[in-house]
């Protein structure tokens, strides 16, 4: 299979040339569909990481001195450039990760939506907030937002463009520089996006790209950062969170999930079946918010299962660089083996395969069939662990309370989906699930695409959130600038303290009554 025409050797040389790596080591990037080598990706070492931080810090001083409007003008040009070049990003992303083209294109839209949201919202979110000070009339206190400095941004391979560029956007708009470490499997598309930022007018050096494995350069990234934005597995999140704590810097950790979907008795299956298909198999199930547990009442189980399986069997899986396939490859042979191991473990312990369950070597080395299981027992690995592939399981419940308890019976809390015709009742069920995202009559996109609201994980699914006001403010320190117009706070040496106590008590009572403080 030949790579898309846009992926030329000149483009690959330009993109690999953006990596800060002086040592000459490299890692082979392979085409996910075939396993063929695409290019050698330079590998950074801790000294390269320090070089990258130094350069980003220098550029950040310039960038932060620009008025917000000038920074936003760069992002407006970036938005326009990406609108025109989204399909080149999709070409690169497909070659690296094997995802279906529809998914790759939609991923570029996430970056566009985040960018346009913050172009509009940032002036209001970042503006100074003036408050009355400690003493009414004679004092003020103003909250001023200051960029953190240089953010260490670490992203995974499954949604590489969005978890890099969408998370970089508010950090940059707030005035920060970035040292960005994408996964080795998914750096080229990210570098292309960073190139567009520079084309749009970013000061030279503001976003630095370093590459390497976590053990090689992970520590250096966190050690030198003023804030860390991490997306990836819960296991790595724990390591990064501990290191950030040790360095007394803030971090956002967007981690894994084991997301439930509850089908209520009044759910409309004409909507719920395609919605569940999308929520389960998008990106070949390699999505942190995708559904791995489906709860259906005993009353509707047979009907749901029949229609769901028909729809799963109609999913078109293929390796092409056009929009025909619904689903592409898994990212790597190692990921396919992990998914396969979860299924084989479940089958060995008594699970029933309703459809799928096998690799598809005829399509490529990392393809796996859309798979639905049932008869899951707690001793099976996939009963609790995130599988992160095109595999879901159907469970029964008899009462809504039982469904909620089962949905909550997980260490994770990233996303939950509830389907029902009575939307108020469905929402009430959704609110009982301990998850940072709850989607009613949708699988996941409705909450994630609502950029005005925050999106994050509860429990082992993460710390902090992205999107919304909090998704921008986290990249700033807040400075409290307080002004006293007349010095009234100090007491003269001859103060009569019994009278002073009386005056203070009366003053505090009055201020509470008047609602001043
Ligand atoms: P991972 O944790 O193995 O790797 C993620 C990134 O961290 C990669 O760039 C990797 O090189 C780097 N890394 C690994 N060890 C490191 C270390 N010690 N220090 C610093 N960096 C290190 O995760 P993965 O398997 O690549 O990604 C899939 C996981 O990401 C899944 O669990 C998925 O649910 C999660 N995810 C979560 C979200 C979310 O928004 N909550 C989004 C996408 C993916």
mmCIF file of C-alpha atoms in Angstrom, residues 311-497:
data_model
loop_
_atom_site.group_PDB
_atom_site.id
_atom_site.type_symbol
_atom_site.label_atom_id
_atom_site.label_comp_id
_atom_site.label_asym_id
_atom_site.label_seq_id
_atom_site.Cartn_x
_atom_site.Cartn_y
_atom_site.Cartn_z
ATOM 1 C CA UNK A 311 -25.378 -3.409 13.316
ATOM 2 C CA UNK A 312 -21.958 -4.585 14.578
ATOM 3 C CA UNK A 313 -21.737 -7.147 11.790
ATOM 4 C CA UNK A 314 -22.443 -4.402 9.242
ATOM 5 C CA UNK A 315 -19.408 -2.310 10.334
ATOM 6 C CA UNK A 316 -17.039 -1.948 7.387
ATOM 7 C CA UNK A 317 -13.459 -2.555 8.524
ATOM 8 C CA UNK A 318 -10.673 -1.837 6.074
ATOM 9 C CA UNK A 319 -7.280 -0.296 5.409
ATOM 10 C CA UNK A 320 -7.811 2.576 3.028
ATOM 11 C CA UNK A 321 -6.964 6.262 2.912
ATOM 12 C CA UNK A 322 -10.486 7.192 1.825
ATOM 13 C CA UNK A 323 -13.748 7.685 3.697
ATOM 14 C CA UNK A 324 -15.212 4.224 2.947
ATOM 15 C CA UNK A 325 -14.355 2.221 6.093
ATOM 16 C CA UNK A 326 -16.254 2.745 9.333
ATOM 17 C CA UNK A 327 -13.339 1.340 11.299
ATOM 18 C CA UNK A 328 -9.606 1.046 10.679
ATOM 19 C CA UNK A 329 -6.714 -0.748 12.285
ATOM 20 C CA UNK A 330 -5.541 -0.759 15.878
ATOM 21 C CA UNK A 331 -2.436 1.350 16.351
ATOM 22 C CA UNK A 332 0.091 -1.484 16.607
ATOM 23 C CA UNK A 333 0.564 -5.208 16.820
ATOM 24 C CA UNK A 334 1.246 -4.799 20.556
ATOM 25 C CA UNK A 335 -2.134 -3.118 21.036
ATOM 26 C CA UNK A 336 -3.881 -5.808 18.985
ATOM 27 C CA UNK A 337 -2.202 -8.470 21.124
ATOM 28 C CA UNK A 338 -3.368 -6.733 24.315
ATOM 29 C CA UNK A 339 -6.968 -6.653 23.080
ATOM 30 C CA UNK A 340 -6.765 -10.245 21.906
ATOM 31 C CA UNK A 341 -5.358 -11.322 25.294
ATOM 32 C CA UNK A 342 -8.322 -9.706 27.089
ATOM 33 C CA UNK A 343 -10.782 -11.545 24.838
ATOM 34 C CA UNK A 344 -8.972 -14.880 25.104
ATOM 35 C CA UNK A 345 -8.787 -14.594 28.899
ATOM 36 C CA UNK A 346 -12.527 -13.881 29.063
ATOM 37 C CA UNK A 347 -13.386 -16.793 26.747
ATOM 38 C CA UNK A 348 -11.155 -19.166 28.729
ATOM 39 C CA UNK A 349 -13.067 -18.183 31.877
ATOM 40 C CA UNK A 350 -16.503 -18.731 30.346
ATOM 41 C CA UNK A 351 -17.448 -15.594 28.371
ATOM 42 C CA UNK A 352 -19.564 -16.012 25.251
ATOM 43 C CA UNK A 353 -18.461 -14.324 22.021
ATOM 44 C CA UNK A 354 -21.638 -12.989 20.383
ATOM 45 C CA UNK A 355 -19.738 -11.672 17.372
ATOM 46 C CA UNK A 356 -16.121 -11.039 16.354
ATOM 47 C CA UNK A 357 -13.352 -12.069 18.717
ATOM 48 C CA UNK A 358 -10.539 -12.554 16.236
ATOM 49 C CA UNK A 359 -7.653 -10.712 14.595
ATOM 50 C CA UNK A 360 -7.900 -9.915 10.869
ATOM 51 C CA UNK A 361 -4.402 -10.553 9.464
ATOM 52 C CA UNK A 362 -5.923 -10.541 5.968
ATOM 53 C CA UNK A 363 -6.454 -6.770 6.384
ATOM 54 C CA UNK A 364 -3.207 -5.913 8.173
ATOM 55 C CA UNK A 365 -1.040 -6.867 11.137
ATOM 56 C CA UNK A 366 -2.997 -4.902 13.760
ATOM 57 C CA UNK A 367 -6.639 -5.349 12.713
ATOM 58 C CA UNK A 368 -9.166 -6.847 15.127
ATOM 59 C CA UNK A 369 -12.841 -7.592 14.532
ATOM 60 C CA UNK A 370 -15.587 -5.557 16.221
ATOM 61 C CA UNK A 371 -16.369 -7.828 19.130
ATOM 62 C CA UNK A 372 -19.306 -8.242 21.508
ATOM 63 C CA UNK A 373 -19.119 -10.521 24.538
ATOM 64 C CA UNK A 374 -21.498 -11.576 27.274
ATOM 65 C CA UNK A 375 -21.497 -13.847 30.354
ATOM 66 C CA UNK A 376 -18.737 -11.759 31.921
ATOM 67 C CA UNK A 377 -17.607 -12.709 35.444
ATOM 68 C CA UNK A 378 -15.524 -10.601 37.867
ATOM 69 C CA UNK A 379 -12.436 -12.806 37.519
ATOM 70 C CA UNK A 380 -12.007 -11.875 33.843
ATOM 71 C CA UNK A 381 -9.408 -9.181 33.089
ATOM 72 C CA UNK A 382 -11.795 -7.181 30.940
ATOM 73 C CA UNK A 383 -14.440 -7.106 33.642
ATOM 74 C CA UNK A 384 -12.501 -4.273 35.312
ATOM 75 C CA UNK A 385 -9.456 -3.290 33.229
ATOM 76 C CA UNK A 386 -9.623 -0.946 30.265
ATOM 77 C CA UNK A 387 -9.335 -3.030 27.078
ATOM 78 C CA UNK A 388 -8.946 -0.066 24.723
ATOM 79 C CA UNK A 389 -10.035 -1.864 21.591
ATOM 80 C CA UNK A 390 -13.156 -2.732 19.568
ATOM 81 C CA UNK A 391 -14.592 -4.905 22.328
ATOM 82 C CA UNK A 392 -17.671 -4.389 24.476
ATOM 83 C CA UNK A 393 -19.743 -6.579 26.790
ATOM 84 C CA UNK A 394 -23.487 -6.823 27.375
ATOM 85 C CA UNK A 395 -24.752 -7.193 30.962
ATOM 86 C CA UNK A 396 -28.315 -7.519 32.314
ATOM 87 C CA UNK A 397 -30.052 -5.619 35.085
ATOM 88 C CA UNK A 398 -33.518 -5.815 36.540
ATOM 89 C CA UNK A 399 -33.914 -2.483 38.388
ATOM 90 C CA UNK A 400 -32.533 0.972 37.649
ATOM 91 C CA UNK A 401 -30.870 1.033 41.084
ATOM 92 C CA UNK A 402 -29.024 -2.122 40.151
ATOM 93 C CA UNK A 403 -27.937 -0.631 36.808
ATOM 94 C CA UNK A 404 -26.577 2.463 38.559
ATOM 95 C CA UNK A 405 -24.724 0.372 41.125
ATOM 96 C CA UNK A 406 -23.160 -1.765 38.377
ATOM 97 C CA UNK A 407 -22.192 1.315 36.355
ATOM 98 C CA UNK A 408 -20.493 2.788 39.433
ATOM 99 C CA UNK A 409 -18.700 -0.441 40.322
ATOM 100 C CA UNK A 410 -15.359 0.619 38.808
ATOM 101 C CA UNK A 411 -12.218 2.453 39.860
ATOM 102 C CA UNK A 412 -12.733 4.740 36.852
ATOM 103 C CA UNK A 413 -15.109 7.673 36.330
ATOM 104 C CA UNK A 414 -14.548 9.221 32.937
ATOM 105 C CA UNK A 415 -17.728 8.879 30.909
ATOM 106 C CA UNK A 416 -21.218 7.403 31.199
ATOM 107 C CA UNK A 417 -24.046 7.184 28.697
ATOM 108 C CA UNK A 418 -27.763 6.782 29.485
ATOM 109 C CA UNK A 419 -30.501 6.249 26.903
ATOM 110 C CA UNK A 420 -34.240 6.798 27.527
ATOM 111 C CA UNK A 421 -37.229 8.517 25.908
ATOM 112 C CA UNK A 422 -38.126 10.307 29.149
ATOM 113 C CA UNK A 423 -35.121 12.645 29.102
ATOM 114 C CA UNK A 424 -35.713 13.956 32.615
ATOM 115 C CA UNK A 425 -35.704 10.442 34.033
ATOM 116 C CA UNK A 426 -32.633 9.507 31.965
ATOM 117 C CA UNK A 427 -30.806 12.605 33.175
ATOM 118 C CA UNK A 428 -31.677 11.763 36.778
ATOM 119 C CA UNK A 429 -30.097 8.334 36.283
ATOM 120 C CA UNK A 430 -27.034 9.896 34.628
ATOM 121 C CA UNK A 431 -26.493 12.270 37.549
ATOM 122 C CA UNK A 432 -26.200 9.276 39.871
ATOM 123 C CA UNK A 433 -23.137 7.953 38.036
ATOM 124 C CA UNK A 434 -19.762 9.081 39.362
ATOM 125 C CA UNK A 435 -18.215 10.191 36.088
ATOM 126 C CA UNK A 436 -16.871 13.496 34.837
ATOM 127 C CA UNK A 437 -18.858 13.236 31.601
ATOM 128 C CA UNK A 438 -22.465 12.095 31.396
ATOM 129 C CA UNK A 439 -24.157 11.835 28.007
ATOM 130 C CA UNK A 440 -27.920 11.445 27.748
ATOM 131 C CA UNK A 441 -29.096 9.830 24.498
ATOM 132 C CA UNK A 442 -25.572 10.008 23.150
ATOM 133 C CA UNK A 443 -22.422 7.997 23.745
ATOM 134 C CA UNK A 444 -19.740 10.590 24.304
ATOM 135 C CA UNK A 445 -19.526 13.371 21.723
ATOM 136 C CA UNK A 446 -22.189 15.648 23.190
ATOM 137 C CA UNK A 447 -20.285 16.329 26.389
ATOM 138 C CA UNK A 448 -16.807 16.326 24.861
ATOM 139 C CA UNK A 449 -17.723 18.708 22.049
ATOM 140 C CA UNK A 450 -19.369 21.218 24.407
ATOM 141 C CA UNK A 451 -16.261 23.337 24.770
ATOM 142 C CA UNK A 452 -17.834 25.865 27.147
ATOM 143 C CA UNK A 453 -18.123 23.146 29.805
ATOM 144 C CA UNK A 454 -15.215 21.346 31.418
ATOM 145 C CA UNK A 455 -14.440 17.722 30.650
ATOM 146 C CA UNK A 456 -12.396 15.575 33.019
ATOM 147 C CA UNK A 457 -12.304 12.329 34.934
ATOM 148 C CA UNK A 458 -13.370 11.346 38.444
ATOM 149 C CA UNK A 459 -11.594 8.743 40.581
ATOM 150 C CA UNK A 460 -8.759 6.938 38.730
ATOM 151 C CA UNK A 461 -9.740 8.655 35.476
ATOM 152 C CA UNK A 462 -7.890 11.813 36.321
ATOM 153 C CA UNK A 463 -7.166 15.026 38.121
ATOM 154 C CA UNK A 464 -8.387 18.370 36.804
ATOM 155 C CA UNK A 465 -10.085 18.947 33.479
ATOM 156 C CA UNK A 466 -9.861 20.508 30.049
ATOM 157 C CA UNK A 467 -12.235 22.875 28.208
ATOM 158 C CA UNK A 468 -14.393 25.580 29.768
ATOM 159 C CA UNK A 469 -13.047 28.475 31.846
ATOM 160 C CA UNK A 470 -11.096 26.086 34.090
ATOM 161 C CA UNK A 471 -9.325 24.634 31.034
ATOM 162 C CA UNK A 472 -7.741 28.036 30.384
ATOM 163 C CA UNK A 473 -7.310 29.343 33.931
ATOM 164 C CA UNK A 474 -5.299 26.280 34.968
ATOM 165 C CA UNK A 475 -2.450 27.515 32.764
ATOM 166 C CA UNK A 476 -2.178 30.711 34.825
ATOM 167 C CA UNK A 477 -1.112 31.742 38.290
ATOM 168 C CA UNK A 478 -3.365 34.243 39.952
ATOM 169 C CA UNK A 479 -1.818 37.296 41.520
ATOM 170 C CA UNK A 480 -3.785 39.293 44.088
ATOM 171 C CA UNK A 481 -2.843 42.953 43.632
ATOM 172 C CA UNK A 482 -4.302 44.870 46.606
ATOM 173 C CA UNK A 483 -4.298 48.663 46.906
ATOM 174 C CA UNK A 484 -4.937 50.715 50.035
ATOM 175 C CA UNK A 485 -5.847 54.309 49.157
ATOM 176 C CA UNK A 486 -5.335 55.569 52.716
ATOM 177 C CA UNK A 487 -3.463 53.799 55.513
ATOM 178 C CA UNK A 488 -6.226 52.852 57.962
ATOM 179 C CA UNK A 489 -5.098 49.356 58.920
ATOM 180 C CA UNK A 490 -2.365 50.119 61.457
ATOM 181 C CA UNK A 491 -3.186 50.956 65.068
ATOM 182 C CA UNK A 492 -1.423 53.867 66.788
ATOM 183 C CA UNK A 493 0.639 52.977 69.918
ATOM 184 C CA UNK A 494 -1.943 54.527 72.276
ATOM 185 C CA UNK A 495 -4.841 52.425 70.944
ATOM 186 C CA UNK A 496 -7.448 51.644 73.618
ATOM 187 C CA UNK A 497 -7.888 47.937 72.829
#
